[in-house]
XYZ file of N, CA and C in Angstrom:
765
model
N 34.780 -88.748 -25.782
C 34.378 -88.037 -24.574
C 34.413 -86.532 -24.844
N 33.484 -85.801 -24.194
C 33.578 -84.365 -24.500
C 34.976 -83.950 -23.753
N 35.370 -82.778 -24.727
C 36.181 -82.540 -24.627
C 36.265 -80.527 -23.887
N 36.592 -79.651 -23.001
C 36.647 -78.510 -22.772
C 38.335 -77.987 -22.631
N 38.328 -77.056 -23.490
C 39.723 -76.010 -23.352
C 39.618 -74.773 -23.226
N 40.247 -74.208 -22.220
C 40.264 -72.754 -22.376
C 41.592 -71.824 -22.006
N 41.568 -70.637 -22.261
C 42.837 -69.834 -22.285
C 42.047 -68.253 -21.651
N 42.467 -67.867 -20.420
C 42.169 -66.611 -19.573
C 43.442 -65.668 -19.638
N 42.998 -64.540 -19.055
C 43.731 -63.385 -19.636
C 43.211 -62.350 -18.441
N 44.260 -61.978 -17.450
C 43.286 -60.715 -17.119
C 44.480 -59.496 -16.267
N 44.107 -58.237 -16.099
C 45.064 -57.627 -15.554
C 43.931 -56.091 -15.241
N 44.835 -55.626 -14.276
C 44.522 -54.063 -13.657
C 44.753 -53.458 -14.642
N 44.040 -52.198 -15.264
C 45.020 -50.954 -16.191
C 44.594 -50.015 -15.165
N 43.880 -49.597 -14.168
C 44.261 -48.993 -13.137
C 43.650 -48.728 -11.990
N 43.640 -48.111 -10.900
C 43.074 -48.304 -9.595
C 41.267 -48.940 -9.606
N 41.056 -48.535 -10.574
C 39.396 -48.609 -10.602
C 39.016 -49.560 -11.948
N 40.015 -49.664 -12.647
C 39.559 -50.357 -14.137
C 40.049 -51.935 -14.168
N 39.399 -52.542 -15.245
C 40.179 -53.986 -15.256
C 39.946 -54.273 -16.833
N 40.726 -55.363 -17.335
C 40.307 -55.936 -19.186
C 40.704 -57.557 -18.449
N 40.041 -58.262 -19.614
C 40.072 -59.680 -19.536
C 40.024 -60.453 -20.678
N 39.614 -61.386 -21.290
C 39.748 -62.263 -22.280
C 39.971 -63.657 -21.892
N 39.100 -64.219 -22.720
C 38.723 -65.622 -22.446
C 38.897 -66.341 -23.901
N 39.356 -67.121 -24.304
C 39.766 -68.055 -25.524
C 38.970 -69.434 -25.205
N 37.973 -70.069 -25.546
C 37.342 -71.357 -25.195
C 37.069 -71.995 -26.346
N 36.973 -73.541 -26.128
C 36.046 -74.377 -27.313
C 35.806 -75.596 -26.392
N 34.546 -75.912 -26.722
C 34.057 -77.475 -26.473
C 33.602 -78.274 -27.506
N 33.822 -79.228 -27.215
C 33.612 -80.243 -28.641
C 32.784 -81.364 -27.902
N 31.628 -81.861 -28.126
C 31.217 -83.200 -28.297
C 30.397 -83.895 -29.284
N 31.014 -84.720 -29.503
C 30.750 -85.492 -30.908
C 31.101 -85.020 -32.168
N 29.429 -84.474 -32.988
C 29.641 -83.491 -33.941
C 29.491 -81.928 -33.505
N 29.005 -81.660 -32.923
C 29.486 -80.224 -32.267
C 30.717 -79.392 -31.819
N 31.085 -78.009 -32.144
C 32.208 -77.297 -31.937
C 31.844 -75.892 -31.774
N 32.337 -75.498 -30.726
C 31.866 -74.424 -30.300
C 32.623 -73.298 -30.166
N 33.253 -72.534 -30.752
C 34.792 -71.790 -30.257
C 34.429 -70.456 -30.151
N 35.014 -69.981 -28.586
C 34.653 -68.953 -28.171
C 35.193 -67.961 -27.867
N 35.412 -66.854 -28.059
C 36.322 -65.277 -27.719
C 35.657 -64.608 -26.776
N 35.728 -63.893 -25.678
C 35.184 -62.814 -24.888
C 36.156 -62.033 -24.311
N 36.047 -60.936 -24.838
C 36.093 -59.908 -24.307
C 35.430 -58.582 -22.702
N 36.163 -58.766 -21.649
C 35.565 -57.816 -20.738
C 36.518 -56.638 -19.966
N 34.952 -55.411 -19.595
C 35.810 -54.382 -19.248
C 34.930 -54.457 -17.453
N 36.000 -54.368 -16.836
C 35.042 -54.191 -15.492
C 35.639 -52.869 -14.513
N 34.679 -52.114 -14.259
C 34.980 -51.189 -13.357
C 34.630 -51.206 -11.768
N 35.804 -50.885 -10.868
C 35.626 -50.682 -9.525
C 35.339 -49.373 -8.905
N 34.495 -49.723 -7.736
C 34.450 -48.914 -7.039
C 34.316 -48.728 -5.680
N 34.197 -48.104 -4.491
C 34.110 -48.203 -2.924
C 32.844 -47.704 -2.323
N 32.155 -48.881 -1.486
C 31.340 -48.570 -1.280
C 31.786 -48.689 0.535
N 30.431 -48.259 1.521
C 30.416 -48.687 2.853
C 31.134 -49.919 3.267
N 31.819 -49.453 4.762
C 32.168 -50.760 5.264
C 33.280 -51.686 4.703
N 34.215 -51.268 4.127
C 34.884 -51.662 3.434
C 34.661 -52.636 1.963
N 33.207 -52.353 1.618
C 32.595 -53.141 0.283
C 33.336 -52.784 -0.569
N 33.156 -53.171 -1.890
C 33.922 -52.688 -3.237
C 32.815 -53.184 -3.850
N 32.346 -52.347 -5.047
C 31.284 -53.292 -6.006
C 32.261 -52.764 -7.471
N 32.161 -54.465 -8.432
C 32.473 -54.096 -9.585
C 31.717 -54.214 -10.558
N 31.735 -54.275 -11.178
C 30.472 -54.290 -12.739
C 31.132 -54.445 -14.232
N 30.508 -55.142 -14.597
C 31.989 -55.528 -15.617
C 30.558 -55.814 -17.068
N 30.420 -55.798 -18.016
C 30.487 -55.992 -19.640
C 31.336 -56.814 -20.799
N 30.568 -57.500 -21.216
C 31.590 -58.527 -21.942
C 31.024 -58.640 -23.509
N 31.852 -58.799 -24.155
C 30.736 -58.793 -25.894
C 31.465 -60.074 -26.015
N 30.995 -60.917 -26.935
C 31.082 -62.669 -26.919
C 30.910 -62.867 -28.387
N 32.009 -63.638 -28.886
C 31.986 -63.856 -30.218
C 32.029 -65.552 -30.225
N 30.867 -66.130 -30.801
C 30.831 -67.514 -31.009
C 31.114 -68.079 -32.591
N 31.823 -69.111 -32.712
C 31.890 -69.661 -33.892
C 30.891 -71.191 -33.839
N 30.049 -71.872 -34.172
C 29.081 -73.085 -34.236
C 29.580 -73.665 -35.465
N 30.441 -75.324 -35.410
C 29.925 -75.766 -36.336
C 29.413 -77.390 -36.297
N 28.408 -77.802 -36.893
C 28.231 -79.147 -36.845
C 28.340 -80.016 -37.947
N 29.062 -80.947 -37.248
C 29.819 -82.157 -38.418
C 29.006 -83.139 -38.824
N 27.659 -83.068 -39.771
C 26.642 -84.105 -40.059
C 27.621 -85.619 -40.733
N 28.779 -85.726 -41.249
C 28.950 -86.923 -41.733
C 29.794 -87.741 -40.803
N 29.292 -87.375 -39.172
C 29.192 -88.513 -38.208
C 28.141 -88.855 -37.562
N 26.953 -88.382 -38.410
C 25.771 -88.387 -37.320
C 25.181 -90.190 -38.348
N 24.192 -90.878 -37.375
C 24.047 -91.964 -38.151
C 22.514 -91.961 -36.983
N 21.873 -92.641 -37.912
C 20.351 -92.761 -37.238
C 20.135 -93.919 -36.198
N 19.183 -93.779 -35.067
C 19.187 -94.990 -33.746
C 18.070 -95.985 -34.474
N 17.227 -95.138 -35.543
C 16.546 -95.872 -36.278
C 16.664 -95.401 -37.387
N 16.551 -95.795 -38.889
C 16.783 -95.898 -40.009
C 15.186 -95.702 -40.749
N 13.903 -96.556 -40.013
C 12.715 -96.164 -40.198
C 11.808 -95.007 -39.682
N 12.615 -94.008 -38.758
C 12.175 -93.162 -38.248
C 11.701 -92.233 -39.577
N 10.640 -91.750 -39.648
C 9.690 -90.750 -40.729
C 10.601 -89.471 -41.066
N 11.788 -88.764 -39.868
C 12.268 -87.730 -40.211
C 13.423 -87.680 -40.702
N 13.975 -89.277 -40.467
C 15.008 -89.690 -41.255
C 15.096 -89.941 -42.728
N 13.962 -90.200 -42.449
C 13.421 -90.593 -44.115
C 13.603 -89.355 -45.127
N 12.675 -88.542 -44.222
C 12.375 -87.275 -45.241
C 14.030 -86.385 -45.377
N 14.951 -86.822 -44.821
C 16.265 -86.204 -45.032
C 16.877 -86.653 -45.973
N 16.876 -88.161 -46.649
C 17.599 -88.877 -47.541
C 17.067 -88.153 -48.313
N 18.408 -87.788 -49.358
C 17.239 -87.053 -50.963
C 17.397 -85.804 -50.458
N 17.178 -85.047 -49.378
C 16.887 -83.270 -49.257
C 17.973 -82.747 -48.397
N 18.908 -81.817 -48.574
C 18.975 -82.170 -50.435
C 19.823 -82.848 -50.725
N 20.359 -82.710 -52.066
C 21.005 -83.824 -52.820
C 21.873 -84.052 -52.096
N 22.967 -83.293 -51.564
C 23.804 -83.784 -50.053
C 23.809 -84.899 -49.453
N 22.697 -85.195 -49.437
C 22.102 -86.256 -48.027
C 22.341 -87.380 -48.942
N 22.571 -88.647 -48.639
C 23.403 -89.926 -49.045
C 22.729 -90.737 -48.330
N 21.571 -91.368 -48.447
C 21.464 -92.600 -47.217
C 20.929 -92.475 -46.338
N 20.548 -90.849 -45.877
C 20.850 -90.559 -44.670
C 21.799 -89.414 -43.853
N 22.776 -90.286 -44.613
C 23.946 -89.285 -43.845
C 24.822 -88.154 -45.133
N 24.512 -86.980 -44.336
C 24.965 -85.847 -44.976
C 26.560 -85.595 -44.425
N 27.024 -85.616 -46.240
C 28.670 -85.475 -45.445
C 29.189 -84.115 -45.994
N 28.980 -82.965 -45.115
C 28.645 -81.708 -44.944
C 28.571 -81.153 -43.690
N 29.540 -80.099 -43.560
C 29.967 -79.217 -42.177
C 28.596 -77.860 -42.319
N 27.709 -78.031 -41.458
C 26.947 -76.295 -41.038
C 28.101 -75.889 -39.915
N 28.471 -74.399 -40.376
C 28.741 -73.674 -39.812
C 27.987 -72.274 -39.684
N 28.214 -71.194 -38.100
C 27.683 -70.306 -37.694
C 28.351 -69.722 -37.002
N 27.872 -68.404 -36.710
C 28.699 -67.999 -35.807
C 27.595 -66.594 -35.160
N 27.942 -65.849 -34.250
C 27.418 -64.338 -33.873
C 27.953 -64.187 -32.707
N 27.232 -62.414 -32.496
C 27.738 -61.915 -31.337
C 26.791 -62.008 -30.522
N 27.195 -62.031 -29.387
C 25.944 -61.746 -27.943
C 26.970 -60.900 -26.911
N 26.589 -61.007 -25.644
C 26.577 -59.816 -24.392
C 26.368 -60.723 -23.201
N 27.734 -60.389 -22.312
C 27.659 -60.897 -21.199
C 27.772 -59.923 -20.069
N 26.770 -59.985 -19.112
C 27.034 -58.844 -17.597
C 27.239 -58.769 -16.710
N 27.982 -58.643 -15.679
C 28.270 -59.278 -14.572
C 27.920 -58.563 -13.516
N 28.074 -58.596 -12.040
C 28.197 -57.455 -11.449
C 28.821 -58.356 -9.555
N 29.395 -57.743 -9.084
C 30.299 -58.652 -7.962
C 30.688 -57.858 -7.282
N 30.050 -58.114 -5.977
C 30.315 -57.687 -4.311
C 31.244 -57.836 -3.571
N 32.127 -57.256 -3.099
C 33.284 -57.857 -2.375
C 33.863 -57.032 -1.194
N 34.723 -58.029 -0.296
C 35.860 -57.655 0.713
C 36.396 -58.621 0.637
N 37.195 -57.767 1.888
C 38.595 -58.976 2.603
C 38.017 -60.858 2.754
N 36.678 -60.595 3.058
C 36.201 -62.448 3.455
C 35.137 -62.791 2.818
N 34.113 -61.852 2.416
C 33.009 -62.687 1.665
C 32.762 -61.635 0.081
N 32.709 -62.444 -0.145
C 31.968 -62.005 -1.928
C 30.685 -62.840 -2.100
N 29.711 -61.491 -3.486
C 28.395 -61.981 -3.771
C 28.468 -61.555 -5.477
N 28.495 -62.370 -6.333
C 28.346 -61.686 -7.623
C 26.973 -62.499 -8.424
N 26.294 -61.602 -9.081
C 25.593 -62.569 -9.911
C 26.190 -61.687 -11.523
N 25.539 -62.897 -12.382
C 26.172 -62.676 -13.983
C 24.958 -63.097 -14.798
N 24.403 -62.730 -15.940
C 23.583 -63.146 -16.768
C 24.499 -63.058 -17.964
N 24.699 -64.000 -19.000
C 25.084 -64.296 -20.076
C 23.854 -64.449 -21.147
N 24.620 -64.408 -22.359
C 23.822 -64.091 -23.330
C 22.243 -63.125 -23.650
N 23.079 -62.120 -23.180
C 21.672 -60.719 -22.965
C 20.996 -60.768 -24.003
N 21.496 -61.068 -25.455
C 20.606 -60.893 -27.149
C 20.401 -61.781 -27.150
N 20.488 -62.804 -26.496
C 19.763 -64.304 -27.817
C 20.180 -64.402 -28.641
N 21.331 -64.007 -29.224
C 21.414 -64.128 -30.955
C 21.254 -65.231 -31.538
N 20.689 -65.437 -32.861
C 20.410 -66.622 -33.522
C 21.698 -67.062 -34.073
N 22.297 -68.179 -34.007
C 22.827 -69.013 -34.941
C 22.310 -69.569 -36.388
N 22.353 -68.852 -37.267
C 21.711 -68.951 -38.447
C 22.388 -70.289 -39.379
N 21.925 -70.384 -40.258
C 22.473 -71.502 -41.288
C 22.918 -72.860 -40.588
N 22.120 -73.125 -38.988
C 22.456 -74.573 -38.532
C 20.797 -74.604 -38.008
N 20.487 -75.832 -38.509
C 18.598 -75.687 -37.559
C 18.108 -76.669 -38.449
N 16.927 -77.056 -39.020
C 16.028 -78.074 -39.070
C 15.347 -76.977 -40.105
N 14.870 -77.560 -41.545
C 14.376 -76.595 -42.171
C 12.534 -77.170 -42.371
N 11.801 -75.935 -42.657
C 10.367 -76.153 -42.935
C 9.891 -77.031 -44.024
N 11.023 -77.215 -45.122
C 10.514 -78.435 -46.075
C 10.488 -79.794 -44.941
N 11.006 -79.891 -44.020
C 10.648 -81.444 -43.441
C 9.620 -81.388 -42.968
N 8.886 -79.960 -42.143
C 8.133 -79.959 -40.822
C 6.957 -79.653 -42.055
N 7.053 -79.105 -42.849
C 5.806 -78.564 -43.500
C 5.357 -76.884 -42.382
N 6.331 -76.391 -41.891
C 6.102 -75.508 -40.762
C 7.245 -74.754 -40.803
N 6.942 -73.307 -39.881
C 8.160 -72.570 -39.748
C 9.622 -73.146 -39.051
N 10.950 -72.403 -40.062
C 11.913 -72.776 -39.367
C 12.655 -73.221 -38.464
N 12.653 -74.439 -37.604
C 13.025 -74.026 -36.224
C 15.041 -73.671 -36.142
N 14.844 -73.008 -34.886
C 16.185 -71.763 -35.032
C 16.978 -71.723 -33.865
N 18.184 -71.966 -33.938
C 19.001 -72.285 -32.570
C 19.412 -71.266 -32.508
N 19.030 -70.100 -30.806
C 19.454 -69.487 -30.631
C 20.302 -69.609 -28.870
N 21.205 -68.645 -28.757
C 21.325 -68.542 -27.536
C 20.541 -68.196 -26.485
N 20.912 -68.884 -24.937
C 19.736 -69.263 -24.443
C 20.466 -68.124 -23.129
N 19.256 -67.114 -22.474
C 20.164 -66.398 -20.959
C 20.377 -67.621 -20.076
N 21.491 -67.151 -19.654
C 22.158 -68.087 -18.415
C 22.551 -67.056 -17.141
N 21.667 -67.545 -16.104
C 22.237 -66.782 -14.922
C 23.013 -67.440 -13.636
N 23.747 -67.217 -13.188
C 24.938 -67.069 -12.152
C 24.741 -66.235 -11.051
N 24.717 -66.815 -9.685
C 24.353 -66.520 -8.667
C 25.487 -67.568 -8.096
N 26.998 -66.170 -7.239
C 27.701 -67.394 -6.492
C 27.663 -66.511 -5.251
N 28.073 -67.366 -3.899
C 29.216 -66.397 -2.974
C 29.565 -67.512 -2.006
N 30.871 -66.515 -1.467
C 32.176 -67.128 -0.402
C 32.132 -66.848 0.436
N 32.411 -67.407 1.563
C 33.029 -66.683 3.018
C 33.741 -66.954 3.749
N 35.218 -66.380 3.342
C 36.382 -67.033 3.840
C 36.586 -66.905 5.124
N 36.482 -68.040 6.037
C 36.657 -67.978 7.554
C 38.123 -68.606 7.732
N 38.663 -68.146 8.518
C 39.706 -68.164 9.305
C 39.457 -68.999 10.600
N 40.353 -70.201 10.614
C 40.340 -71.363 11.611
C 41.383 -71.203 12.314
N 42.635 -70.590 12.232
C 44.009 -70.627 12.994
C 44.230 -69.229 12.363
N 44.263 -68.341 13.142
C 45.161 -67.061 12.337
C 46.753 -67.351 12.429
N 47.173 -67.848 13.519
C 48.710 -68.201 13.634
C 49.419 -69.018 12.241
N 48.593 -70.189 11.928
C 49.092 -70.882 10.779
C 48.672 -70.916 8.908
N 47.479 -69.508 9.309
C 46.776 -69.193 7.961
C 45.809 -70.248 7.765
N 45.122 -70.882 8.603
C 44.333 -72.226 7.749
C 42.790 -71.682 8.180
N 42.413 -72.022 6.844
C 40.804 -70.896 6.381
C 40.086 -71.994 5.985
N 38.598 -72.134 6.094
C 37.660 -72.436 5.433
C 36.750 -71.795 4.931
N 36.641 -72.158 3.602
C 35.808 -70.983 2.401
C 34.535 -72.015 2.199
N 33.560 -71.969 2.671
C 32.210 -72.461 1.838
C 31.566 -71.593 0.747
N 31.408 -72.342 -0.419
C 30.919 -71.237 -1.602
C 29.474 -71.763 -1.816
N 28.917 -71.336 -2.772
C 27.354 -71.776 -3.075
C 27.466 -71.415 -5.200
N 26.858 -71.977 -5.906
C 26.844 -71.339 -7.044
C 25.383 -72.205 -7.420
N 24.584 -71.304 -8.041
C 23.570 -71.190 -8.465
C 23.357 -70.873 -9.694
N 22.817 -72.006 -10.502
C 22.943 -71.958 -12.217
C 21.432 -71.988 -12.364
N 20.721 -71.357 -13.635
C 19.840 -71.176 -14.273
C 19.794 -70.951 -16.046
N 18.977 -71.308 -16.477
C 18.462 -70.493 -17.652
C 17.139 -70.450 -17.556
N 16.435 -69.386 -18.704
C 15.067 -69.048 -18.681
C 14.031 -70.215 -19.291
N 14.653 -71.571 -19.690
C 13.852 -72.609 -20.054
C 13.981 -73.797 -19.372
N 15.305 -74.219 -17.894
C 15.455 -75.209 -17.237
C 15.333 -74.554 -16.112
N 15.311 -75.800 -14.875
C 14.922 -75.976 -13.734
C 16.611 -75.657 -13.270
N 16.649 -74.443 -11.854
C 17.695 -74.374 -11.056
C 18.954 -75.718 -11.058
N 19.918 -75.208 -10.872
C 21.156 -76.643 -10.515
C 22.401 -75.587 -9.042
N 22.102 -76.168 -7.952
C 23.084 -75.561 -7.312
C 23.988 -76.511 -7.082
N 25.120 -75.130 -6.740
C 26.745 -76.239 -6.561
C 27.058 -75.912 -5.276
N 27.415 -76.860 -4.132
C 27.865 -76.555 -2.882
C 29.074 -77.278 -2.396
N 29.970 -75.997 -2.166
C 31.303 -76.478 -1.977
C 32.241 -75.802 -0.823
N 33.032 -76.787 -0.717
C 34.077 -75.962 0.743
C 35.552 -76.504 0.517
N 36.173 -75.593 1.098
C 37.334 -75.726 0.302
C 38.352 -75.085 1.863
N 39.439 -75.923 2.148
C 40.311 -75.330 2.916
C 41.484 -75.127 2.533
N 42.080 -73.899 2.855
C 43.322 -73.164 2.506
C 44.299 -72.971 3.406
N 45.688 -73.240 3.212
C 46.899 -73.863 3.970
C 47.629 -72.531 3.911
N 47.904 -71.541 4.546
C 49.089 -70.428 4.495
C 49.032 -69.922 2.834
N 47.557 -69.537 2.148
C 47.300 -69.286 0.974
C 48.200 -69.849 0.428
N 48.976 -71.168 0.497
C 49.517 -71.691 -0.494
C 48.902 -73.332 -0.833
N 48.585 -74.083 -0.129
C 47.790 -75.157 -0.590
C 46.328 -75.567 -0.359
N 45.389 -75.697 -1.190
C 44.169 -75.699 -0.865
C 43.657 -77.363 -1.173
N 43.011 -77.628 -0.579
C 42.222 -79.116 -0.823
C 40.649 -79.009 -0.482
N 39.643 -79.172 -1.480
C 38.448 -79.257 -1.559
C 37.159 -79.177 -2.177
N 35.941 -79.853 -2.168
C 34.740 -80.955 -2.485
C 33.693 -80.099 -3.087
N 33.263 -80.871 -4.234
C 32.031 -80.118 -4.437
C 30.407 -80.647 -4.995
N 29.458 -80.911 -4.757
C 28.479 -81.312 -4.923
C 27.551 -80.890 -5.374
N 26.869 -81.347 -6.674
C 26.001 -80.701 -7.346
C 24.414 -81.313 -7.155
N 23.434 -80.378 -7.175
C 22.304 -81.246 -7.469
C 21.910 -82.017 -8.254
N 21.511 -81.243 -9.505
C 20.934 -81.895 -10.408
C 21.412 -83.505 -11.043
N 22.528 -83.541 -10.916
C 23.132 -84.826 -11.248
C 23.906 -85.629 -10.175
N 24.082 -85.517 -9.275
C 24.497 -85.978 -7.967
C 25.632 -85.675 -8.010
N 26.778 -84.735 -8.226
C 27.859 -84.558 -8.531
C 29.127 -84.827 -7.506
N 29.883 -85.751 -7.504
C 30.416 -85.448 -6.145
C 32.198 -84.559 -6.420
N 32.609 -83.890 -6.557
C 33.533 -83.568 -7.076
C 35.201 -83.273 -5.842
N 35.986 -83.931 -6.394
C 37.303 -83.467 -5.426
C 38.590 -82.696 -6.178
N 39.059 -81.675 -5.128
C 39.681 -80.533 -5.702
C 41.080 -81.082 -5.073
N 42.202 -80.300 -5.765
C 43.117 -79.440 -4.662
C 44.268 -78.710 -5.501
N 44.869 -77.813 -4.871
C 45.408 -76.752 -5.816
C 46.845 -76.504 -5.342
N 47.881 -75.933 -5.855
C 48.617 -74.536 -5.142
C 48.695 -73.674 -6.024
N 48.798 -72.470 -4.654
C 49.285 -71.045 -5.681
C 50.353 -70.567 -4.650
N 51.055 -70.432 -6.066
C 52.561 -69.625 -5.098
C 52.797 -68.381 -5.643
N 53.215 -67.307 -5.507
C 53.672 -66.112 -6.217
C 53.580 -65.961 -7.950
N 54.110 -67.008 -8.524
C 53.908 -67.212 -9.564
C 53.398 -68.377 -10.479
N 53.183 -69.110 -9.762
C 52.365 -70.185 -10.509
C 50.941 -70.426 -9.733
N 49.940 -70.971 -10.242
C 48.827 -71.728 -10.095
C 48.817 -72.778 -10.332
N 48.289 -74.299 -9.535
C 48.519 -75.608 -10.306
C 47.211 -76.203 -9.331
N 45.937 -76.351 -10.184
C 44.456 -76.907 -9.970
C 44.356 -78.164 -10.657
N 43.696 -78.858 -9.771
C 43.325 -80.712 -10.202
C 41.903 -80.827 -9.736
N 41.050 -81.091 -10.372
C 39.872 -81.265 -9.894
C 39.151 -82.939 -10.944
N 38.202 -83.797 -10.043
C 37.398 -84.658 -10.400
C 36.121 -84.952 -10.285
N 35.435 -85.557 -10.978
C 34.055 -85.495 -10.422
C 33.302 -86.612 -10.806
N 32.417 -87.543 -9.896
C 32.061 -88.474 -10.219
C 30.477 -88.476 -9.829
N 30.041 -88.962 -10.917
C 28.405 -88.411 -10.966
C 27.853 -89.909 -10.195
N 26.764 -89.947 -9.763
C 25.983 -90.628 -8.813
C 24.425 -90.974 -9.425
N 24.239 -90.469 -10.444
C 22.754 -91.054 -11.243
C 23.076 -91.813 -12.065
N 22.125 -92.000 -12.712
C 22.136 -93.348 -13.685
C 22.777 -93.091 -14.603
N 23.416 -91.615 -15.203
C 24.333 -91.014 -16.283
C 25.651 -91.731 -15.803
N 25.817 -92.371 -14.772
C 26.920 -92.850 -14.109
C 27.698 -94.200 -14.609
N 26.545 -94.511 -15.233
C 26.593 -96.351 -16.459
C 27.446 -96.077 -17.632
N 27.146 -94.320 -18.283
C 27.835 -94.147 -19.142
C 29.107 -93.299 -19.360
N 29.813 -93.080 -18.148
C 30.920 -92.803 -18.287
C 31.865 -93.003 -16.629
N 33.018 -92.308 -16.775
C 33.581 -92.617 -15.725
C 34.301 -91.371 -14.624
N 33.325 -90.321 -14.695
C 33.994 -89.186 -14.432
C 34.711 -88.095 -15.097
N 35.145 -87.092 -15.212
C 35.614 -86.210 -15.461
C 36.874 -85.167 -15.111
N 38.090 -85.315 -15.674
C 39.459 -84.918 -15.094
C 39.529 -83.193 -15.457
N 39.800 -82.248 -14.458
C 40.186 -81.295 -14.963
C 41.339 -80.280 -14.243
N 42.123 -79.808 -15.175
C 43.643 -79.521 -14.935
C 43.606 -78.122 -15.151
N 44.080 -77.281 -14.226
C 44.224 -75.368 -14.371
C 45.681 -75.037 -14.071
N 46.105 -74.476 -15.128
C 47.616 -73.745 -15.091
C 47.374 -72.536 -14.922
N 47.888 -71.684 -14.126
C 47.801 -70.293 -13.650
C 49.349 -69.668 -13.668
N 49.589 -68.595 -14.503
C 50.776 -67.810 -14.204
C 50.421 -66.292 -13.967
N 51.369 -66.285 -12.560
C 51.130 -64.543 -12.716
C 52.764 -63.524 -13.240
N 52.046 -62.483 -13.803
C 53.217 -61.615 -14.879
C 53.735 -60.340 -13.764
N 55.070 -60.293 -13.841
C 55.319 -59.043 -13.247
C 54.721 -57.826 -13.567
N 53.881 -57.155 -12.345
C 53.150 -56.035 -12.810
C 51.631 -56.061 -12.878
């Protein structure tokens, strides 16, 4: 089953400034993806009690793929063929040989805020950078290289934390998140989430593109964070697995 880990990092250095860091890898199958980012985001005050921040991120990827688990669905397929033999590597078929890659790209953000609603959008991967030395070479195609590069990804979310009881703190936040890239079709996420005296939250989230139905619930106390979330898909991707568990540890540092 695919597998996702990650490690966050973030703090004030002062009234107007912020740094962050992100540690990630995903793995499925033969794929590995391990990721570093770095960001600087600056605040500022606008009307009405707005704040807009704007933040910059440089992104260091490592790619590698593990060919001596890959095995063919057909054995007579023509492009399988032409791999046995090229090059000498290749065994049968199966090449038992790690491509690895790696580069930099650019992530941008920019995020609207107050006391109850926020609007941020984000585009990732501003360069495209190519992942070199992993791809499909022109001795098979009789044609130019083909070349895995990074693909822009844009991010479009927002909140609006309403207040149901001011006496007992209990809020409802409906969010919206809006995913894209410049070669697939939109995927929005719609979710609501209620919050107990900002200390216990419970709530749902639903995706389009795959029928997503997802259930949350959290606490945050002064110093800890503790997030549980599930999600159980509703299309026919639904035959081949059984959902998805995911667990968030949050600590906050004096200062």
């Amino acid at each position: 089953s695919p597998k996702t880990y990650s490690l966050s990092f973030n703090k004030g250095v002062s009234n107007h400034s912020a740094i962050g860091l992100i540690v990630a890898q995903d793995q499925i199958l033969p794929i590995k993806n391990t990721s570093i980012q770095l960001t600087y985001a600056y605040r500022f005050a606008l009307k009405n009690d707005f704040y807009m921040s704007l933040a910059i991120s440089p992104v260091y990827s490592a790619l590698s793929f593990d060919n001596s688990i890959i095995r063919p669905h057909d054995e007579t397929d023509p492009l399988w063929g032409d791999l046995v033999g090229w090059p000498d590597d290749y065994n049968a078929g199966v090449y038992d040989g790690m491509e690895n890659s790696s580069n930099l790209d650019f992530n941008f953000g920019m995020y609207l805020f107050n006391d109850r609603f926020d609007f941020g959008l984000a585009i990732a991967n501003l360069a495209e950078n190519e992942y070199t030395n992993i791809g499909l070479y022109s001795d098979i195609y009789d044609e130019d290289t083909i070349v895995n590069t990074r693909t822009k990804h844009l991010f479009i979310h927002s909140s609006y934390d309403y207040q149901l009881d001011w006496a007992h703190s209990l809020s409802i936040v409906p969010s919206i998140l809006l995913k894209s890239t410049w070669v697939t079709k939109p995927q929005l996420d719609v979710n609501l989430k209620f919050i107990y005296m900002d200390y216990f939250w419970l709530g749902s989230s639903f995706r389009t593109s795959d029928n997503v139905v997802a259930a949350m619930c959290g606490i945050n106390s002064e110093k800890l964070f503790l997030g549980y979330s599930y999600d159980i898909s509703t299309s026919s991707l639904s035959a081949f697995h059984s959902g998805t568990h995911s667990f968030t540890l949050g600590l906050y540092f004096n200062g």
